[in-house]
Amino acid sequence: MPLRGIDAFLNLLASAGVRHIFGNPGTTELPLCDALVDDSRFQYILGLQEVPVMGMADGYAMASRSLGVVNLHISCGLGNAMGMLYNAFREGTPLLVTAGQQDRRLKFEEPILWGDMVAVAKPWTKWAVEVERVEDLPSATRRAIQLALTPPTGPVFMSIPVDVQLELAEHLDTTSAQLPNHAVRPAIEALHAAERLLRSAKNPAVLVGSRVQESRGGVRALVDLVETLGAPAIAESGTTHGRLGFPCDHPLSAPGLPLWSPEIRERLKNFDMLLVVGMDLLRQYVYHEPARAIPEHLRIVQIDENPYQLNKNYPVEVGIIGDTATCLQLLTQLLAEKMTASDHEVAKQRIERSTAEHAAARKQLRREIDAERALRPMTPLVFMDAVARSLPPDVVVVEEAVTTTNTTLERLGALKNTDGYFGHRGWALGWGLGVTLGAKLAWPDRPVLGILGEGAALYGIQGLWSAAHHEIGATFVIPNNAQYQILKIGAMGMQLPNARRGKFHEIDLNRPEVDMVTLAKSFGIDAIRVSNTDELSDALRESLAGNKPKLIDVPIARDVPNRLNYG
């Protein structure tokens, strides 16, 4: 039976379990829009601009652990989406990004909106292709699905000309994509070498990356290993800390790595061994001396599913390639078999020491919060404490307010689940609002909170219309300091002369300030402004218990700290 290209494409998506398509269409995408009119297999999530469209697909894919599908307009739409594509690339989010292309019969003319989209998308995708024949569309789609979902996961891009979408063809093979089992077991020799090194360590630490969370069973396996070894679990720096790879309320959960090289060296200097799991070692933010953040005396064992990450920036004594959870489980078994009674006693002593240190750090953080509690406008610490007091155990938290959040929820032990945390990894602004909506679509029965700086939110604010239009019941809270504060902190950290005098040019978002409440209401979202901590906690509890979109704007202190405190 003859089948149009676009129908074959949709059949393959449906067989892959796709139920949502996120998009903002144009003329070259009209065949898809028309085909969806009578196709009940999909819900098309309309966005008013490509930034929130990509963000929603990103959040949905990360939360659901499934393929996110995005349909963009030709060249200009892809251009608008590139910042969010960069985020997805840095995260390794499995996205199938598609765009319509002009009719092939017009290509030689270089018609309006035509462009080499494959060349544009290629640097930030695992694979990018333009499908020139309708007969190749099923194979291209299957290949794209498999590549996106196979570790190291990541976005792929397909450009599909209008005439290929509409062309009829006989015998198109729409066999479903079949994903290989990627639970690869590591080399046993590497596991034994790692076990011997770790048992010989006097003071080991575990550096925990986001990919632990993204491995099924990875968090539980890491908890078992950390408890066996008796080592603190230290989250990666905020520049790459996107998911929660270890329970933050666990006694061995240590404050995360700082951002800057000198502070990282100071933090790690007393350890003699690092086990690095599922993280980029390292992706730094601003150059500082000394440039090498990892102290030279440290011996390193590293586990990752992507061999590119091993020995990438720092030499490792043992590199283990394989499925993260499987590697951790097998390594823990080996440690348990080989550890002597003396080894277990040493591990117990390390646990007691780390537990006491982490409890003392949490008490100190509480004292700092209490010391600032009466200040108005409320400080970031007091704001985050009010948020922490409002969170139900199954909450999903999306953070894009880095100068306010400062890992405070984790340092307080306020996040009672590990899979529901999402932080920025690519740092292209506008990401958080869309990700909040995508996570809520993936988990409609869980409360979802986006903590968004007003500057970041304004990059993707059109997503509020999608929340209202599709009745996506997420909550947004805006810690509003009316500035790009991270730029001020960065300028001071770089010792720029005017920044040292507290002088900045065009970094404040005032004259006029954006009225976030009125703006949200114009998109159809209920919105309020609160300035009292109890009012904030009450408003958050009420909104998170409901299922309607809401925005809460909160004025916070505008003075600029000298640094971001991640530890």
XYZ file of C-alpha atoms in Angstrom:
567
model
C 0.000 0.000 0.000
C 1.473 3.411 -0.946
C 2.465 5.528 2.025
C 3.471 9.164 2.251
C 6.833 9.956 3.774
C 5.305 11.885 6.664
C 2.974 8.985 7.510
C 5.863 6.517 7.537
C 7.765 8.877 9.822
C 4.862 9.117 12.282
C 4.341 5.339 12.238
C 7.965 4.842 13.261
C 7.694 7.407 16.041
C 4.559 5.717 17.384
C 6.237 2.309 17.344
C 9.122 3.812 19.340
C 6.694 4.861 22.082
C 6.617 8.565 21.215
C 3.432 10.239 22.451
C 4.374 13.940 22.419
C 5.760 16.096 19.626
C 7.001 19.537 20.654
C 6.987 22.189 18.002
C 6.545 25.601 16.511
C 5.620 25.125 12.861
C 6.075 27.033 9.624
C 5.216 26.383 5.994
C 7.758 23.574 5.571
C 6.237 21.721 8.539
C 2.617 21.919 7.400
C 2.503 18.310 6.104
C 3.265 17.139 9.665
C 0.666 19.477 11.175
C -1.930 18.311 8.670
C -1.169 14.635 9.308
C -1.597 15.135 13.056
C -5.159 16.464 12.689
C -6.635 12.958 12.657
C -3.817 11.094 14.434
C -4.769 10.434 18.053
C -1.471 8.691 18.801
C 0.291 11.990 19.489
C -0.206 15.161 21.449
C 1.366 18.132 19.720
C 2.715 20.570 22.321
C 2.725 24.002 20.735
C 5.257 26.610 21.789
C 5.343 30.245 20.703
C 9.122 30.270 20.245
C 11.807 27.647 19.788
C 13.601 28.192 23.118
C 10.716 26.910 25.276
C 9.864 24.273 22.651
C 13.325 22.738 22.906
C 13.342 23.141 26.683
C 10.050 21.273 27.030
C 11.296 18.387 24.891
C 14.560 18.332 26.852
C 12.800 18.156 30.220
C 10.345 15.539 28.983
C 13.101 13.309 27.629
C 15.260 13.574 30.758
C 12.345 12.865 33.097
C 10.703 10.095 31.092
C 13.990 8.435 30.073
C 12.613 8.266 26.558
C 13.015 9.967 23.204
C 11.985 13.611 23.006
C 10.803 14.693 19.548
C 11.022 18.304 18.374
C 9.689 19.754 15.129
C 11.217 23.123 14.223
C 10.672 25.478 11.338
C 13.290 25.558 8.614
C 16.599 27.489 9.033
C 15.283 30.378 11.159
C 13.545 28.063 13.614
C 16.626 25.912 13.968
C 18.641 29.088 14.515
C 16.380 30.161 17.354
C 16.719 26.714 18.924
C 20.504 26.412 18.812
C 21.170 27.558 22.382
C 18.837 24.895 23.729
C 20.324 22.320 21.341
C 23.707 23.137 22.882
C 22.249 22.458 26.358
C 20.853 19.095 25.222
C 24.195 18.207 23.654
C 26.045 18.964 26.894
C 23.458 16.987 28.878
C 23.389 14.024 26.505
C 19.608 14.276 26.227
C 18.095 11.834 23.699
C 16.286 14.215 21.335
C 15.189 13.726 17.745
C 15.161 17.254 16.349
C 13.493 17.640 12.969
C 12.934 20.552 10.630
C 11.180 20.846 7.311
C 13.317 21.763 4.313
C 12.303 23.496 1.092
C 11.101 21.388 -1.825
C 14.075 19.743 -3.545
C 12.909 21.148 -6.896
C 13.628 24.641 -5.544
C 17.022 23.823 -4.006
C 19.184 25.102 -6.870
C 17.552 28.523 -6.589
C 18.550 28.814 -2.922
C 14.966 29.789 -2.100
C 13.668 31.794 0.829
C 14.464 30.183 4.207
C 16.565 27.430 2.604
C 19.922 26.735 4.245
C 22.457 24.040 5.008
C 20.868 23.025 8.288
C 22.915 19.842 8.561
C 26.125 21.884 8.774
C 24.523 24.133 11.398
C 23.294 21.296 13.616
C 26.190 18.877 13.204
C 28.589 20.238 15.888
C 26.005 19.825 18.651
C 24.417 16.529 17.636
C 25.490 12.899 17.476
C 24.263 12.698 13.884
C 22.743 15.140 11.418
C 21.260 14.299 8.015
C 19.028 15.648 5.269
C 16.826 12.923 3.783
C 16.943 13.197 -0.007
C 14.720 10.217 -0.915
C 11.450 9.105 0.605
C 12.719 5.514 0.397
C 15.490 6.431 2.863
C 13.221 8.138 5.404
C 12.361 4.972 7.421
C 16.011 3.902 7.671
C 17.074 7.419 8.630
C 14.404 7.579 11.323
C 15.357 4.214 12.800
C 19.018 5.187 12.796
C 18.242 8.509 14.463
C 16.163 6.879 17.224
C 18.848 4.289 17.961
C 21.684 6.820 18.003
C 19.817 9.209 20.284
C 18.995 6.522 22.844
C 22.259 4.529 22.829
C 24.960 5.639 25.316
C 26.496 8.098 25.167
C 23.006 9.423 24.506
C 22.398 12.755 22.824
C 20.449 14.783 20.261
C 20.238 13.945 16.557
C 18.921 16.092 13.693
C 16.886 15.287 10.573
C 16.070 17.760 7.801
C 13.100 16.532 5.755
C 12.179 18.353 2.527
C 8.511 19.156 1.977
C 8.256 16.991 -1.137
C 9.826 14.024 0.691
C 7.195 14.417 3.411
C 4.405 14.336 0.818
C 5.796 11.814 -1.659
C 4.012 8.465 -1.969
C 6.063 5.303 -2.131
C 5.353 1.577 -2.241
C 6.778 -0.853 0.278
C 8.278 1.574 2.756
C 9.778 -0.520 5.558
C 8.318 0.847 8.777
C 9.717 -1.901 11.005
C 10.200 -0.531 14.514
C 13.606 0.620 15.697
C 15.199 -2.083 17.848
C 17.535 -0.759 20.528
C 20.485 -2.948 21.533
C 20.930 -3.898 25.161
C 23.567 -1.396 26.267
C 24.179 -2.793 29.769
C 27.809 -3.487 28.856
C 29.823 -5.349 31.475
C 33.289 -3.981 32.223
C 36.566 -5.827 31.788
C 37.192 -7.989 34.849
C 40.893 -7.034 34.883
C 39.969 -3.356 35.232
C 37.593 -4.129 38.105
C 40.288 -6.062 39.993
C 42.787 -3.256 39.461
C 40.273 -0.717 40.766
C 39.442 -2.856 43.776
C 43.122 -3.149 44.721
C 43.713 0.604 44.405
C 40.624 1.541 46.401
C 41.437 -0.883 49.215
C 44.942 0.577 49.445
C 43.637 4.134 49.855
C 43.934 5.781 53.254
C 41.452 8.596 52.553
C 39.405 8.054 49.360
C 36.581 10.206 48.010
C 33.980 9.616 45.313
C 33.243 12.321 42.741
C 29.666 11.872 41.567
C 28.412 12.983 38.154
C 24.989 13.422 36.616
C 25.298 10.286 34.507
C 24.966 8.155 37.656
C 21.327 9.257 37.885
C 20.821 8.619 34.185
C 21.936 5.002 34.541
C 19.070 2.752 35.657
C 19.929 1.549 39.129
C 23.026 3.723 39.232
C 22.171 5.681 42.384
C 21.352 2.611 44.446
C 24.528 0.900 43.244
C 26.617 3.963 44.136
C 25.116 4.154 47.642
C 26.144 0.521 48.221
C 29.685 1.182 47.044
C 30.106 4.382 49.062
C 28.873 2.680 52.220
C 31.191 -0.278 51.625
C 34.201 1.936 50.993
C 33.330 4.481 53.688
C 34.107 7.425 51.414
C 32.302 10.768 51.110
C 30.273 11.320 47.930
C 31.042 14.745 46.422
C 28.845 16.093 43.626
C 30.442 17.595 40.517
C 30.860 21.363 40.266
C 27.835 23.509 39.513
C 28.988 24.022 35.922
C 28.042 20.411 35.112
C 25.858 19.397 38.057
C 22.613 18.598 36.262
C 21.206 15.573 38.097
C 21.425 14.232 41.619
C 23.624 11.139 41.573
C 23.604 10.509 45.333
C 20.949 11.129 48.032
C 21.655 14.546 49.539
C 20.216 13.506 52.921
C 22.580 10.523 53.210
C 25.199 10.871 55.991
C 28.000 10.445 53.435
C 26.670 13.131 51.124
C 29.345 15.818 51.122
C 29.041 19.399 49.865
C 29.701 19.600 46.124
C 32.894 20.701 44.428
C 33.473 24.456 44.236
C 33.582 26.197 40.856
C 37.125 27.544 40.712
C 40.383 25.638 40.347
C 42.154 26.936 43.505
C 39.149 26.105 45.667
C 38.791 22.628 44.125
C 42.456 21.920 44.894
C 41.984 23.070 48.468
C 38.877 20.926 48.843
C 40.564 17.744 47.559
C 44.071 18.151 49.003
C 43.582 15.803 51.983
C 42.336 12.857 49.921
C 44.727 10.346 48.378
C 42.373 8.555 45.975
C 39.427 9.600 43.799
C 36.779 7.316 42.349
C 35.138 9.352 39.587
C 31.765 8.084 38.374
C 29.670 9.393 35.482
C 31.086 12.924 35.378
C 33.170 15.153 33.104
C 36.563 15.555 34.763
C 36.495 18.581 34.579
C 34.704 21.243 32.546
C 35.709 24.500 34.194
C 34.079 27.898 33.815
C 36.627 30.698 34.306
C 40.403 30.331 34.083
C 42.244 30.551 37.416
C 45.766 29.746 38.482
C 46.759 27.046 39.064
C 44.954 25.785 35.971
C 44.987 22.142 37.062
C 42.117 21.764 39.511
C 42.903 18.188 40.586
C 45.921 17.951 42.934
C 48.793 16.035 41.328
C 49.163 13.531 44.178
C 45.675 12.106 43.707
C 45.355 8.657 42.144
C 42.230 8.326 40.028
C 39.888 5.470 39.167
C 37.201 6.496 36.690
C 34.015 4.769 35.528
C 32.096 5.934 32.477
C 29.952 4.614 29.658
C 31.729 6.914 27.210
C 35.408 6.025 26.636
C 36.036 9.605 25.442
C 35.714 10.788 29.046
C 38.492 8.545 30.368
C 41.929 10.202 30.500
C 40.354 13.190 28.760
C 41.811 15.954 30.956
C 43.476 14.081 33.829
C 45.405 10.788 33.733
C 43.701 7.879 35.459
C 45.366 4.793 36.892
C 42.357 2.650 36.096
C 39.666 3.477 33.559
C 36.561 1.309 33.518
C 34.253 1.337 30.494
C 30.771 -0.093 30.876
C 27.239 0.395 32.109
C 27.490 2.582 35.210
C 25.195 0.581 37.476
C 26.729 -2.728 36.417
C 30.273 -1.455 36.994
C 29.385 -0.167 40.453
C 27.606 -3.370 41.449
C 30.493 -5.591 40.372
C 33.094 -3.333 41.997
C 31.165 -3.343 45.279
C 30.967 -7.146 45.197
C 34.719 -7.374 44.708
C 35.403 -4.924 47.535
C 33.096 -6.814 49.901
C 34.831 -10.102 49.057
C 38.366 -8.788 49.438
C 38.035 -6.415 52.400
C 39.480 -7.750 55.658
C 38.133 -7.132 59.146
C 40.723 -4.370 59.455
C 39.540 -2.827 56.168
C 35.960 -2.809 57.412
C 37.001 -1.147 60.659
C 38.884 1.571 58.771
C 35.852 2.124 56.514
C 33.630 2.398 59.598
C 35.941 5.035 61.089
C 35.875 7.005 57.835
C 32.070 6.883 57.851
C 31.918 8.206 61.406
C 34.358 11.019 60.605
C 32.563 12.065 57.395
C 29.153 11.862 59.028
C 30.270 14.209 61.809
C 31.849 16.657 59.341
C 28.735 16.786 57.160
C 26.405 17.218 60.142
C 28.577 20.100 61.374
C 28.489 21.741 57.930
C 24.703 21.518 57.892
C 24.445 23.071 61.372
C 26.724 25.896 60.264
C 24.516 26.505 57.229
C 21.492 26.671 59.530
C 23.255 29.253 61.684
C 23.999 31.366 58.597
C 20.344 31.229 57.559
C 19.145 32.197 61.035
C 21.555 35.141 61.105
C 19.981 36.510 57.910
C 16.343 35.673 58.642
C 15.255 39.183 59.659
C 16.827 40.925 56.650
C 14.591 42.438 53.954
C 14.477 41.937 51.083
C 15.142 38.329 51.979
C 18.593 36.977 51.169
C 19.132 34.023 48.821
C 19.793 31.734 51.796
C 16.558 32.724 53.539
C 14.645 32.434 50.272
C 15.979 28.890 49.707
C 15.158 27.909 53.293
C 11.555 29.035 52.747
C 11.473 26.942 49.574
C 12.985 23.943 51.368
C 10.283 24.052 54.055
C 7.619 23.780 51.330
C 8.793 20.758 49.381
C 6.856 17.479 49.442
C 8.945 14.279 49.304
C 8.138 13.468 45.665
C 8.773 16.983 44.365
C 10.568 17.664 41.090
C 12.866 20.703 41.220
C 14.304 22.459 38.173
C 16.927 25.108 38.947
C 17.981 27.958 36.684
C 18.845 30.602 39.261
C 22.419 29.709 40.037
C 23.373 32.747 42.124
C 20.354 32.164 44.368
C 20.107 28.386 44.656
C 23.816 27.674 45.325
C 23.074 23.968 46.049
C 21.336 25.100 49.248
C 18.563 22.506 48.920
C 21.163 19.761 48.747
C 23.276 21.134 51.584
C 20.115 21.271 53.723
C 19.201 17.711 52.755
C 15.839 19.026 51.562
C 15.521 16.891 48.409
C 14.041 13.566 49.456
C 14.302 11.899 46.054
C 17.183 11.801 43.591
C 15.489 11.485 40.197
C 13.499 14.710 40.529
C 16.400 17.168 40.427
C 17.407 19.034 37.249
C 20.147 21.655 37.082
C 21.801 23.511 34.243
C 24.639 21.834 32.339
C 24.903 23.800 29.109
C 24.244 27.250 30.620
C 22.422 28.653 27.584
C 19.729 30.724 29.295
C 16.003 30.111 28.934
C 16.296 26.383 29.586
C 14.606 26.064 32.976
C 11.083 27.215 32.199
C 10.664 24.755 29.336
C 12.325 21.907 31.253
C 9.891 22.470 34.132
C 6.954 22.049 31.754
C 8.493 19.009 30.068
C 9.097 17.289 33.403
C 5.485 17.930 34.410
C 4.264 16.392 31.142
C 6.395 13.318 31.847
C 5.241 13.100 35.482
C 1.728 14.594 35.598
C 1.075 13.176 39.079
C 4.160 14.682 40.719
C 4.485 18.286 41.950
C 6.977 20.146 39.744
C 8.732 23.375 40.757
C 10.899 25.575 38.578
C 13.208 27.981 40.473
C 14.114 30.524 37.813
C 16.054 33.756 37.901
C 14.107 36.575 36.292
C 16.853 37.103 33.708
C 16.941 33.438 32.692
C 13.149 33.162 32.677
C 12.821 36.050 30.231
C 14.783 34.101 27.608
C 11.998 31.516 27.398
C 9.040 33.323 28.956
C 6.751 32.429 26.023
C 6.607 28.947 27.569
C 4.070 30.293 30.048
C 1.567 30.456 27.199
C 2.138 26.738 26.538
C 1.568 26.029 30.241
C -1.777 27.830 30.111
C -2.800 26.488 26.687
C -2.042 22.851 27.503
C -2.981 23.156 31.199
C 0.435 21.995 32.422
C 0.215 22.391 36.186
C 3.791 23.352 37.080
C 4.788 25.969 39.656
C 7.364 28.669 38.949
C 9.069 30.743 41.622
C 11.202 33.720 40.592
C 13.905 34.897 43.055
C 13.990 38.389 41.579
C 17.100 40.520 42.016
C 16.619 42.511 38.776
C 20.119 41.867 37.434
C 22.407 39.403 35.717
C 24.108 38.809 39.052
C 26.331 35.982 37.855
C 28.038 38.415 35.487
C 28.838 40.715 38.364
C 30.273 37.818 40.371
C 32.254 36.711 37.338
C 33.622 40.209 36.738
C 34.743 40.476 40.360
C 36.287 37.025 40.183
C 38.261 38.130 37.131
C 39.463 41.162 39.124
C 38.219 43.585 36.464
C 39.010 47.138 37.595
C 35.518 48.660 37.532
C 33.958 45.524 39.006
C 36.316 45.803 41.973
C 34.843 49.267 42.559
C 31.284 47.884 42.328
C 30.702 49.525 38.942
C 28.936 47.596 36.175
C 27.573 48.562 32.780
C 24.151 47.391 31.510
C 23.875 44.309 33.704
C 20.925 45.518 35.815
C 17.414 44.735 34.621
C 15.811 48.002 35.688
C 14.610 51.286 34.221
C 12.114 49.709 33.844
C 12.005 46.569 35.920
C 10.004 43.772 34.313
C 6.657 43.216 36.000
C 6.759 39.420 36.118
C 3.286 39.130 37.634
C 1.579 41.170 34.928
C 3.639 39.428 32.256
C 2.630 35.986 33.507
C -1.027 36.982 33.683
C -0.859 38.211 30.084
C 0.028 34.633 29.085
C -2.929 33.253 31.063
C -1.032 32.181 34.193
C -2.121 32.943 37.750
C 0.667 34.965 39.370
C 1.397 36.725 42.664
C 4.271 38.628 44.286
C 5.255 37.880 47.903
C 7.993 39.316 50.090
C 7.499 37.434 53.355
C 9.037 33.991 53.933
C 5.913 32.498 55.509
C 3.789 33.808 52.634
C 6.243 32.250 50.202
C 6.166 28.853 51.903
C 2.358 28.885 52.125
C 1.988 29.900 48.460
C 4.373 27.182 47.340
C 2.662 24.479 49.389
C -0.724 25.455 48.000
C 0.458 25.564 44.397
C 2.436 22.324 44.580
C -0.575 20.549 46.075
C -2.735 21.673 43.146
C -2.490 21.053 39.435
C -2.678 24.472 37.816
C 0.231 26.551 36.499
C 1.263 29.382 38.793
C 4.089 31.914 39.023
C 5.314 33.400 42.304
C 7.592 36.438 42.052
C 9.793 37.119 45.098
C 12.007 40.197 45.498
C 15.343 39.205 47.019
C 18.461 41.084 48.104
C 20.378 42.794 45.341
C 23.814 43.094 46.908
C 26.440 41.016 45.098
C 28.347 38.232 46.871
C 32.048 37.794 46.107
C 31.634 34.170 45.101
C 29.191 31.340 44.552
C 29.162 28.996 47.546
C 28.801 25.382 46.458
C 30.499 23.860 49.433
